[in-house]
CSV table of C-alpha atoms in Angstrom, one decimal:
chain,number,residue,atom,x,y,z
O,1,MET,CA,-53.1,55.7,-19.1
O,2,GLU,CA,-52.5,58.0,-22.0
O,3,THR,CA,-48.8,58.4,-23.0
O,4,ILE,CA,-48.0,61.9,-24.3
O,5,GLN,CA,-44.8,62.4,-26.5
O,6,LEU,CA,-43.4,65.9,-26.6
O,7,THR,CA,-40.6,67.0,-28.9
O,8,VAL,CA,-38.0,69.2,-27.4
O,9,ASP,CA,-36.4,71.4,-30.2
O,10,LYS,CA,-35.8,75.0,-31.0
O,11,ASN,CA,-39.3,75.4,-32.4
O,12,VAL,CA,-41.3,74.8,-29.3
O,13,ASP,CA,-41.8,76.4,-25.9
O,14,LYS,CA,-39.1,74.4,-24.0
O,15,GLU,CA,-40.0,76.1,-20.6
O,16,LYS,CA,-43.6,74.8,-20.8
O,17,ILE,CA,-42.4,71.2,-21.8
O,18,TYR,CA,-39.8,71.0,-19.0
O,19,SER,CA,-42.2,72.4,-16.5
O,20,GLN,CA,-44.7,69.7,-17.4
O,21,ALA,CA,-42.1,67.0,-16.9
O,22,VAL,CA,-40.9,68.5,-13.6
O,23,ASP,CA,-44.5,68.7,-12.3
O,24,LEU,CA,-45.1,65.0,-13.1
O,25,LEU,CA,-41.9,64.0,-11.3
O,26,ASN,CA,-42.8,66.1,-8.3
O,27,GLN,CA,-46.2,64.4,-8.3
O,28,GLY,CA,-44.5,61.0,-8.0
O,29,GLU,CA,-44.9,60.0,-11.6
O,30,VAL,CA,-42.3,58.6,-14.1
O,31,VAL,CA,-41.0,60.5,-17.2
O,32,ALA,CA,-38.9,59.1,-20.1
O,33,PHE,CA,-36.1,61.4,-21.3
O,34,PRO,CA,-33.0,61.2,-23.5
O,35,THR,CA,-29.4,61.0,-22.4
O,36,GLU,CA,-26.3,60.8,-24.4
O,37,THR,CA,-26.3,57.0,-24.0
O,38,VAL,CA,-29.9,55.7,-24.2
O,39,TYR,CA,-33.4,57.0,-23.2
O,40,GLY,CA,-34.0,56.8,-19.4
O,41,LEU,CA,-37.2,56.2,-17.5
O,42,GLY,CA,-36.9,58.5,-14.5
O,43,ALA,CA,-38.5,59.0,-11.1
O,44,VAL,CA,-37.5,61.1,-8.1
O,45,ALA,CA,-34.9,58.9,-6.4
O,46,THR,CA,-36.0,59.9,-2.8
O,47,ASN,CA,-39.6,58.9,-3.4
O,48,ASP,CA,-39.9,55.1,-3.0
O,49,GLU,CA,-43.5,54.9,-4.4
O,50,ALA,CA,-42.4,56.8,-7.5
O,51,VAL,CA,-39.4,54.6,-8.0
O,52,LYS,CA,-41.5,51.4,-7.7
O,53,LYS,CA,-43.5,52.8,-10.7
O,54,ILE,CA,-40.3,52.4,-12.8
O,55,TYR,CA,-40.1,48.7,-11.9
O,56,GLU,CA,-43.8,48.3,-12.6
O,57,ALA,CA,-43.7,50.0,-16.0
O,58,LYS,CA,-40.6,48.1,-17.1
O,59,GLY,CA,-41.4,44.7,-15.6
O,60,ARG,CA,-38.0,44.9,-14.0
O,61,PRO,CA,-36.8,42.5,-11.2
O,62,SER,CA,-36.7,44.3,-7.9
O,63,ASP,CA,-33.2,43.1,-7.1
O,64,ASN,CA,-31.7,45.1,-10.0
O,65,PRO,CA,-30.5,48.4,-8.7
O,66,LEU,CA,-31.0,51.8,-10.4
O,67,ILE,CA,-28.6,54.5,-11.4
O,68,VAL,CA,-29.2,57.9,-9.9
O,69,HIS,CA,-28.8,60.9,-12.2
O,70,ILE,CA,-27.8,64.3,-10.9
O,71,GLY,CA,-27.4,67.7,-12.5
O,72,THR,CA,-24.3,69.0,-10.7
O,73,ILE,CA,-21.2,67.5,-9.2
O,74,GLU,CA,-21.9,69.4,-6.0
O,75,GLU,CA,-24.9,67.1,-5.3
O,76,VAL,CA,-22.8,64.0,-4.9
O,77,THR,CA,-22.1,64.7,-1.2
O,78,ASP,CA,-25.9,64.7,-0.5
O,79,PHE,CA,-26.1,61.0,-1.4
O,80,VAL,CA,-22.8,59.3,-0.6
O,81,GLU,CA,-20.8,58.9,2.6
O,82,GLU,CA,-17.5,59.7,1.1
O,83,ILE,CA,-16.0,60.4,-2.3
O,84,PRO,CA,-12.8,58.5,-2.9
O,85,GLU,CA,-9.9,60.4,-4.5
O,86,LYS,CA,-10.1,58.2,-7.6
O,87,ALA,CA,-13.8,59.0,-7.9
O,88,LYS,CA,-13.0,62.8,-7.7
O,89,THR,CA,-10.5,62.4,-10.5
O,90,LEU,CA,-13.0,60.5,-12.7
O,91,MET,CA,-15.7,63.1,-12.1
O,92,GLU,CA,-13.5,66.0,-13.1
O,93,ARG,CA,-12.4,64.2,-16.2
O,94,PHE,CA,-15.6,62.5,-17.5
O,95,TRP,CA,-18.6,64.3,-16.0
O,96,PRO,CA,-20.9,65.2,-17.5
O,97,GLY,CA,-20.6,62.0,-19.5
O,98,PRO,CA,-21.4,58.2,-19.8
O,99,LEU,CA,-19.7,57.1,-16.5
O,100,THR,CA,-21.5,55.9,-13.4
O,101,LEU,CA,-19.6,55.7,-10.2
O,102,ILE,CA,-20.5,53.2,-7.5
O,103,MET,CA,-20.0,54.6,-4.0
O,104,LYS,CA,-21.2,54.0,-0.4
O,105,ALA,CA,-24.7,55.4,-0.1
O,106,LYS,CA,-25.8,57.6,2.8
O,107,LYS,CA,-28.3,55.8,4.9
O,108,ASP,CA,-32.0,56.7,4.6
O,109,VAL,CA,-31.6,59.4,2.0
O,110,LEU,CA,-32.4,57.5,-1.2
O,111,ALA,CA,-35.5,55.3,-1.7
O,112,LYS,CA,-34.8,51.7,-0.8
O,113,SER,CA,-36.0,50.6,-4.2
O,114,VAL,CA,-33.1,52.5,-5.8
O,115,THR,CA,-30.3,50.5,-4.1
O,116,ALA,CA,-32.1,47.1,-4.1
O,117,GLY,CA,-31.0,46.6,-0.5
O,118,LEU,CA,-27.3,47.3,-1.2
O,119,SER,CA,-25.1,49.7,0.8
O,120,THR,CA,-23.9,51.3,-2.4
O,121,VAL,CA,-25.4,53.5,-5.1
O,122,GLY,CA,-24.4,54.4,-8.7
O,123,LEU,CA,-24.3,58.1,-9.6
O,124,ARG,CA,-23.8,59.8,-12.9
O,125,MET,CA,-24.3,63.2,-14.5
O,126,PRO,CA,-25.5,62.8,-18.1
O,127,ASP,CA,-24.1,64.8,-21.0
O,128,HIS,CA,-27.3,65.7,-22.7
O,129,GLU,CA,-29.0,69.1,-22.9
O,130,VAL,CA,-32.5,67.7,-22.2
O,131,ALA,CA,-31.4,65.5,-19.3
O,132,LEU,CA,-29.3,68.2,-17.7
O,133,THR,CA,-32.0,70.9,-18.1
O,134,LEU,CA,-34.6,68.6,-16.6
O,135,LEU,CA,-32.4,67.7,-13.7
O,136,ARG,CA,-31.4,71.2,-12.9
O,137,MET,CA,-34.9,72.5,-13.1
O,138,LEU,CA,-36.1,69.7,-10.8
O,139,LYS,CA,-33.3,70.1,-8.3
O,140,LYS,CA,-33.7,66.5,-7.2
O,141,PRO,CA,-31.9,63.2,-8.0
O,142,VAL,CA,-33.6,61.1,-10.6
O,143,ALA,CA,-33.3,57.3,-10.6
O,144,ALA,CA,-33.4,56.2,-14.2
O,145,PRO,CA,-32.8,52.8,-15.9
O,146,SER,CA,-33.3,52.5,-19.7
O,147,ALA,CA,-36.9,53.3,-20.9
O,148,ASN,CA,-37.8,49.9,-22.3
O,149,ARG,CA,-39.6,46.7,-21.2
O,150,SER,CA,-37.1,44.8,-19.1
O,151,GLY,CA,-34.9,42.5,-21.2
O,152,LYS,CA,-35.6,44.2,-24.5
O,153,PRO,CA,-33.0,46.3,-26.4
O,154,SER,CA,-32.5,49.7,-24.9
O,155,PRO,CA,-34.2,52.6,-26.6
O,156,THR,CA,-32.1,55.1,-28.6
O,157,LYS,CA,-35.1,56.9,-30.1
O,158,ALA,CA,-38.4,58.2,-28.5
O,159,GLU,CA,-40.3,55.9,-30.8
O,160,HIS,CA,-38.6,52.9,-29.2
O,161,VAL,CA,-39.8,54.1,-25.8
O,162,TYR,CA,-43.4,54.5,-27.1
O,163,GLU,CA,-43.3,51.1,-28.7
O,164,ASP,CA,-42.4,49.5,-25.3
O,165,LEU,CA,-44.2,51.7,-22.7
O,166,GLN,CA,-47.2,53.2,-24.4
O,167,GLY,CA,-50.0,53.2,-21.9
O,168,ARG,CA,-47.6,52.5,-19.0
O,169,ILE,CA,-46.1,56.0,-18.5
O,170,PRO,CA,-47.5,59.5,-18.8
O,171,LEU,CA,-44.8,61.4,-20.7
O,172,ILE,CA,-41.9,60.9,-23.1
O,173,LEU,CA,-39.6,63.8,-23.9
O,174,ASP,CA,-38.4,63.4,-27.5
O,175,GLY,CA,-34.9,64.8,-27.8
O,176,GLY,CA,-34.0,62.9,-31.0
O,177,THR,CA,-31.7,59.9,-31.4
O,178,THR,CA,-29.1,59.4,-28.7
O,179,GLY,CA,-25.4,59.7,-29.6
O,180,ILE,CA,-23.5,56.9,-27.9
O,181,GLY,CA,-26.2,54.3,-28.1
O,182,ILE,CA,-25.1,52.0,-25.3
O,183,GLU,CA,-25.5,52.5,-21.6
O,184,SER,CA,-22.9,54.2,-19.3
O,185,THR,CA,-19.8,52.5,-18.0
O,186,VAL,CA,-20.3,51.5,-14.4
O,187,ILE,CA,-17.2,51.4,-12.2
O,188,ASP,CA,-17.1,50.4,-8.5
O,189,VAL,CA,-14.7,52.8,-6.7
O,190,THR,CA,-15.4,51.3,-3.2
O,191,VAL,CA,-12.7,48.7,-3.9
O,192,ASN,CA,-9.0,49.0,-4.9
O,193,PRO,CA,-8.3,48.6,-7.7
O,194,PRO,CA,-11.7,49.8,-8.9
O,195,VAL,CA,-13.7,47.3,-10.9
O,196,ILE,CA,-15.7,47.9,-14.1
O,197,LEU,CA,-19.1,46.3,-13.5
O,198,ARG,CA,-20.5,47.3,-16.9
O,199,PRO,CA,-18.4,48.5,-19.8
O,200,GLY,CA,-19.6,51.4,-21.8
O,201,GLY,CA,-18.5,54.5,-23.8
O,202,VAL,CA,-15.8,55.4,-21.2
O,203,THR,CA,-13.3,52.6,-21.8
O,204,LYS,CA,-11.0,50.8,-19.5
O,205,GLU,CA,-8.1,52.3,-21.3
O,206,MET,CA,-9.5,55.9,-20.8
O,207,ILE,CA,-10.0,55.2,-17.1
O,208,GLU,CA,-6.6,53.7,-16.5
O,209,LYS,CA,-5.0,56.8,-18.1
O,210,GLU,CA,-6.5,58.8,-15.3
O,211,ILE,CA,-6.3,56.6,-12.2
O,212,GLY,CA,-4.1,53.7,-13.0
O,213,GLU,CA,-5.1,50.0,-12.8
O,214,VAL,CA,-8.7,48.9,-13.0
O,215,ILE,CA,-10.2,45.4,-13.3
O,216,GLU,CA,-12.6,44.5,-16.1
O,217,PRO,CA,-14.1,41.0,-15.7
O,218,THR,CA,-15.1,39.0,-18.7
O,219,PRO,CA,-18.8,38.5,-19.5
O,220,LYS,CA,-18.7,35.0,-17.9
O,221,GLU,CA,-17.1,36.4,-14.8
O,222,GLN,CA,-19.8,39.0,-14.5
O,223,GLN,CA,-22.6,36.4,-14.1
O,224,LEU,CA,-23.9,36.6,-10.5
O,225,GLU,CA,-26.5,34.8,-8.4
O,226,SER,CA,-26.8,37.4,-5.7
O,227,THR,CA,-28.0,40.9,-5.9
O,228,PRO,CA,-25.9,42.7,-8.5
O,229,LYS,CA,-24.2,46.0,-7.7
O,230,ALA,CA,-25.1,47.5,-11.1
O,231,PRO,CA,-27.8,47.2,-13.8
O,232,GLY,CA,-27.2,44.7,-16.6
O,233,MET,CA,-25.1,42.2,-14.6
O,234,LYS,CA,-27.4,39.4,-13.7
O,235,TYR,CA,-30.3,39.0,-16.2
O,236,THR,CA,-30.5,38.5,-19.9
O,237,HIS,CA,-30.8,41.9,-21.5
O,238,TYR,CA,-31.0,43.7,-24.8
O,239,ALA,CA,-32.7,40.8,-26.5
O,240,PRO,CA,-35.2,41.0,-29.5
O,241,ASP,CA,-37.9,38.5,-29.9
O,242,ALA,CA,-36.0,36.0,-32.2
O,243,PRO,CA,-33.0,34.2,-30.6
O,244,VAL,CA,-29.7,35.8,-31.2
O,245,TYR,CA,-26.5,33.9,-31.9
O,246,LEU,CA,-23.0,35.3,-31.9
O,247,ILE,CA,-20.8,34.4,-34.8
O,248,GLU,CA,-17.2,35.2,-35.8
O,249,ASN,CA,-16.6,38.0,-38.2
O,250,ASN,CA,-15.6,35.4,-40.9
O,251,ARG,CA,-17.2,35.4,-44.3
O,252,GLU,CA,-16.9,31.6,-44.9
O,253,ARG,CA,-18.3,30.8,-41.5
O,254,ILE,CA,-21.2,33.3,-41.9
O,255,GLU,CA,-22.2,32.1,-45.3
O,256,ARG,CA,-22.1,28.5,-44.2
O,257,ALA,CA,-24.2,29.2,-41.2
O,258,ILE,CA,-26.8,31.1,-43.3
O,259,ASP,CA,-27.0,28.2,-45.7
O,260,GLU,CA,-27.5,25.6,-42.9
O,261,LEU,CA,-30.1,27.7,-41.1
O,262,LYS,CA,-32.1,28.3,-44.3
O,263,ARG,CA,-32.1,24.6,-45.1
O,264,GLU,CA,-33.6,24.1,-41.7
O,265,GLY,CA,-36.4,26.5,-42.6
O,266,HIS,CA,-35.2,29.6,-40.8
O,267,LYS,CA,-35.5,33.2,-41.9
O,268,VAL,CA,-32.1,34.7,-41.1
O,269,ALA,CA,-31.3,38.2,-40.0
O,270,LEU,CA,-27.6,39.2,-40.0
O,271,LEU,CA,-26.1,42.0,-38.1
O,272,ALA,CA,-22.6,42.6,-39.5
O,273,PRO,CA,-20.2,45.1,-41.0
O,274,SER,CA,-21.2,46.6,-44.4
O,275,LYS,CA,-18.9,44.4,-46.3
O,276,PHE,CA,-21.2,41.4,-45.7
O,277,SER,CA,-24.1,42.9,-47.6
O,278,SER,CA,-23.7,40.3,-50.4
O,279,THR,CA,-24.6,37.3,-48.2
O,280,THR,CA,-27.8,35.4,-48.7
O,281,ALA,CA,-29.3,36.4,-45.4
O,282,ASP,CA,-33.0,37.2,-45.6
O,283,TYR,CA,-32.4,40.5,-43.7
O,284,PHE,CA,-29.2,42.5,-43.4
O,285,PHE,CA,-28.6,45.2,-40.8
O,286,PRO,CA,-25.1,46.8,-41.3
O,287,TYR,CA,-23.2,48.0,-38.3
O,288,GLY,CA,-21.3,50.3,-40.5
O,289,GLU,CA,-17.6,50.1,-41.6
O,290,GLU,CA,-15.4,47.3,-40.3
O,291,GLU,CA,-13.5,49.1,-37.6
O,292,ASP,CA,-15.9,51.8,-36.6
O,293,LYS,CA,-16.9,50.6,-33.2
O,294,GLU,CA,-18.5,53.9,-32.2
O,295,GLN,CA,-20.9,53.5,-35.2
O,296,MET,CA,-21.5,49.9,-34.3
O,297,ALA,CA,-22.4,50.9,-30.7
O,298,ALA,CA,-24.7,53.7,-31.9
O,299,LYS,CA,-26.6,51.3,-34.2
O,300,LEU,CA,-26.7,48.1,-32.2
O,301,TYR,CA,-30.0,48.5,-30.3
O,302,ASP,CA,-31.7,50.1,-33.2
O,303,ASP,CA,-30.7,47.1,-35.4
O,304,LEU,CA,-31.8,44.6,-32.8
O,305,ARG,CA,-35.2,46.3,-32.5
O,306,ALA,CA,-35.5,46.4,-36.3
O,307,CYS,CA,-35.2,42.6,-36.4
O,308,ASP,CA,-38.5,42.5,-34.4
O,309,LYS,CA,-40.2,44.2,-37.4
O,310,THR,CA,-39.2,41.3,-39.7
O,311,ASP,CA,-40.3,37.6,-39.7
O,312,ALA,CA,-36.7,36.5,-39.0
O,313,SER,CA,-36.7,33.4,-36.8
O,314,ILE,CA,-33.0,33.6,-35.9
O,315,ILE,CA,-30.5,36.4,-35.7
O,316,LEU,CA,-26.8,36.1,-36.3
O,317,ALA,CA,-24.6,38.9,-34.9
O,318,THR,CA,-20.9,39.2,-35.8
O,319,THR,CA,-18.5,39.9,-32.9
O,320,THR,CA,-15.7,42.4,-32.6
O,321,THR,CA,-12.6,42.7,-30.5
O,322,THR,CA,-12.8,43.8,-26.9
O,323,GLU,CA,-10.4,46.8,-27.4
O,324,GLY,CA,-11.8,50.2,-26.4
O,325,VAL,CA,-15.6,50.4,-26.8
O,326,GLY,CA,-15.5,46.9,-28.3
O,327,ALA,CA,-15.7,45.6,-24.7
O,328,ALA,CA,-19.1,47.3,-24.2
O,329,ILE,CA,-20.4,46.1,-27.6
O,330,MET,CA,-19.4,42.5,-26.8
O,331,ASN,CA,-20.9,42.8,-23.3
O,332,ARG,CA,-24.2,43.8,-24.8
O,333,LEU,CA,-24.0,41.1,-27.6
O,334,HIS,CA,-23.3,38.4,-25.0
O,335,LYS,CA,-26.3,39.5,-23.0
O,336,ALA,CA,-28.6,39.7,-26.1
O,337,ALA,CA,-27.5,36.2,-27.1
O,338,GLY,CA,-27.6,34.8,-23.6
O,339,GLY,CA,-24.0,33.7,-24.3
O,340,LYS,CA,-25.0,31.5,-27.3
O,341,TRP,CA,-22.7,31.1,-30.2
O,342,TYR,CA,-23.3,29.6,-33.7
O,343,GLY,CA,-20.3,27.4,-34.1
O,344,THR,CA,-17.2,27.5,-32.0
O,345,PRO,CA,-16.2,31.0,-30.6
O,346,ASN,CA,-12.8,32.4,-31.1
O,347,THR,CA,-11.3,32.9,-27.7
O,348,THR,CA,-10.0,36.3,-28.6
O,349,THR,CA,-13.5,37.8,-28.5
């Protein structure tokens, strides 16, 4: 299969490009497109054969449910049995935006492959011009996980999608680099208090300001053996080729770790704030300034992917606090590392 990459900007015939994407989706094909979080790989969510092509292209486990993207709030009632009051409040405040709401799915409306056998479904309305235009032209729900090979770092650029899925999908819409850089927050509003199943750009603090108490489990508490209710809960995700180890944001500990690993013959890549640029790591990928968690989130997947273009045999990634979007960053780092630490972790992170 040939993979075509089309750039959506002011200098092209957007109508023609979107029409091509809509036609492919209506024909039961998959299309990669940008959102404000990461690039998604979409198929019409009511077409089971089309949705199965997502799993096939990604190599994704079939018990990992998919998030359904919609273009308007009015569409929600087409796919869920009821909208809890707290869900209505969150939609009004955060949609369009990086927030996925888990609600009770209507029976026999969405493809079975979307819900992975669950009675619930995750819905969101993305806050990106390309995604919203596509959804509103299509006028159908689109199931879309991140547009990467399963387990790899999610794509924040069209070139990342092409690297992973070339020859596996027919079309990539290139809308530039995504803004937030990590996937949406997923919150289960079928329970009270609601539970954050995956932290993201909409933080626990932001949600509680709108609806009161919510529960946010630790990464260890989120490990499940049964079918997960949301993507990113059960399997190792976001991982580059070389093993990732978490390490405290402590200069002495980092420099000692680099020295030990290099004596063992390792090539070391370090992901850390800019102030650590003077270490002896073989490769250094700066998150940005120390406390700029938004910048850290935006760069995280790109940095993890950049490690694959080096001969690094081990990757050290410094941790951050779990305040605000830090919870989402630590969630992704824990997944990328498979929970592995270099040295003894500080319990505060």
